[in-house]
Amino acid sequence: MTTDDSYDRRPGILGHYWFLTFGHAPALHAMATAVQQTIPVTDFAPVPVTGLHLTLDRIARPEKCSAQQLDSIARAAQHACRDRTPFTVRIAGVTNLHGALAFTFESSNRIRELSGILRAATLSVYPAASFKDSHAAPHITIAYPIATDMSVDASSIADRMNEAIAEVGVVIAEAELVLLERHLHAYSWTTGSRIPLGSNINR
């Protein structure tokens, strides 16, 4: 499992990653918006709901992985996930991650399991993958710090919001292989392949 919260301000293309995205999660969008409306925009840059994501793993720098290799990785992942079923995870609260604000999960076992499946599939066809291990728990960042040394402020906001928000369930039905780009206080990506869970079920 990797993380995008070792945050610095150098923009540019970071490489190919495994992502979970949340374009069809209205309850998550509503909760993120509710939290973001309480955050001072002079200190934090809220993530648009269309930009909410969870980084599962880093695969490679863009110059290290060809289009043919990416296609092979996607096919291996599709095969590995064909009998896996979509699952629901519950967002349990807000936390401070090095000055960023993020949602954490009630249990992250299924997310870690999916990450492991995708990593094994990637390595089966691309042994040179440059994975990055992290001790950070799976999370969805909802605001990045504009200034440095924002951990105290982020912790205070997280504590306040955890007294007000309710748990929300989010369905995980696919993973995405993306090309990730970092901006000044945000990230964006281009999706190369979508890997559905359970594509072989009921066939």
Short mmCIF file of N, CA and C in Angstrom, two decimals, residues 20-30 48-54 140 170-174 176 189 191 194:
data_model
loop_
_atom_site.label_atom_id
_atom_site.label_comp_id
_atom_site.label_asym_id
_atom_site.label_seq_id
_atom_site.Cartn_x
_atom_site.Cartn_y
_atom_site.Cartn_z
N LEU A 20 -8.25 3.53 -6.54
CA LEU A 20 -9.69 3.45 -6.41
C LEU A 20 -10.22 4.88 -6.57
N THR A 21 -11.27 5.05 -7.35
CA THR A 21 -11.88 6.37 -7.50
C THR A 21 -13.35 6.27 -7.13
N PHE A 22 -13.99 7.43 -6.97
CA PHE A 22 -15.31 7.45 -6.34
C PHE A 22 -16.27 8.37 -7.08
N GLY A 23 -16.31 8.20 -8.40
CA GLY A 23 -17.18 9.04 -9.20
C GLY A 23 -18.66 8.80 -8.96
N HIS A 24 -19.02 7.60 -8.48
CA HIS A 24 -20.43 7.25 -8.27
C HIS A 24 -20.65 6.92 -6.80
N ALA A 25 -20.33 7.86 -5.95
CA ALA A 25 -20.48 7.67 -4.50
C ALA A 25 -21.07 8.93 -3.89
N PRO A 26 -22.38 9.17 -4.12
CA PRO A 26 -22.98 10.44 -3.67
C PRO A 26 -22.92 10.65 -2.17
N ALA A 27 -23.03 9.58 -1.38
CA ALA A 27 -22.96 9.76 0.08
C ALA A 27 -21.57 10.22 0.50
N LEU A 28 -20.54 9.66 -0.13
CA LEU A 28 -19.16 10.09 0.13
C LEU A 28 -18.98 11.54 -0.29
N HIS A 29 -19.48 11.89 -1.46
CA HIS A 29 -19.36 13.27 -1.94
C HIS A 29 -20.01 14.24 -0.96
N ALA A 30 -21.19 13.87 -0.46
CA ALA A 30 -21.90 14.76 0.46
C ALA A 30 -21.13 14.93 1.76
N PRO A 48 -11.76 18.45 -4.98
CA PRO A 48 -13.10 18.36 -5.57
C PRO A 48 -13.62 16.93 -5.47
N VAL A 49 -14.94 16.78 -5.36
CA VAL A 49 -15.48 15.42 -5.22
C VAL A 49 -15.12 14.55 -6.41
N THR A 50 -14.92 15.16 -7.58
CA THR A 50 -14.51 14.39 -8.76
C THR A 50 -13.05 13.94 -8.66
N GLY A 51 -12.31 14.50 -7.71
CA GLY A 51 -10.90 14.14 -7.54
C GLY A 51 -10.63 13.24 -6.35
N LEU A 52 -11.67 12.80 -5.65
CA LEU A 52 -11.47 11.90 -4.51
C LEU A 52 -10.94 10.56 -5.00
N HIS A 53 -9.92 10.05 -4.32
CA HIS A 53 -9.31 8.80 -4.76
C HIS A 53 -8.59 8.14 -3.59
N LEU A 54 -8.26 6.89 -3.79
CA LEU A 54 -7.45 6.14 -2.84
C LEU A 54 -6.32 5.48 -3.62
N ILE A 140 -8.71 8.38 2.12
CA ILE A 140 -9.13 9.25 1.02
C ILE A 140 -8.86 10.68 1.46
N VAL A 170 -19.19 2.83 1.30
CA VAL A 170 -18.75 3.09 -0.07
C VAL A 170 -18.52 1.74 -0.75
N VAL A 171 -19.15 1.55 -1.91
CA VAL A 171 -19.00 0.31 -2.66
C VAL A 171 -17.75 0.38 -3.52
N ILE A 172 -16.91 -0.64 -3.42
CA ILE A 172 -15.71 -0.77 -4.26
C ILE A 172 -16.01 -1.83 -5.31
N ALA A 173 -16.15 -1.41 -6.56
CA ALA A 173 -16.53 -2.33 -7.63
C ALA A 173 -15.48 -2.46 -8.72
N GLU A 174 -14.46 -1.62 -8.69
CA GLU A 174 -13.42 -1.68 -9.70
C GLU A 174 -12.18 -0.96 -9.21
N GLU A 176 -8.58 1.09 -10.92
CA GLU A 176 -8.16 1.78 -12.13
C GLU A 176 -6.64 1.85 -12.21
N TRP A 189 -5.46 12.72 -12.73
CA TRP A 189 -5.02 11.48 -13.36
C TRP A 189 -5.79 11.23 -14.65
N THR A 191 -7.14 7.86 -16.69
CA THR A 191 -7.37 6.43 -16.53
C THR A 191 -6.98 5.69 -17.80
N ARG A 194 -9.70 0.17 -16.64
CA ARG A 194 -10.59 -0.09 -15.52
C ARG A 194 -10.67 -1.60 -15.30
#
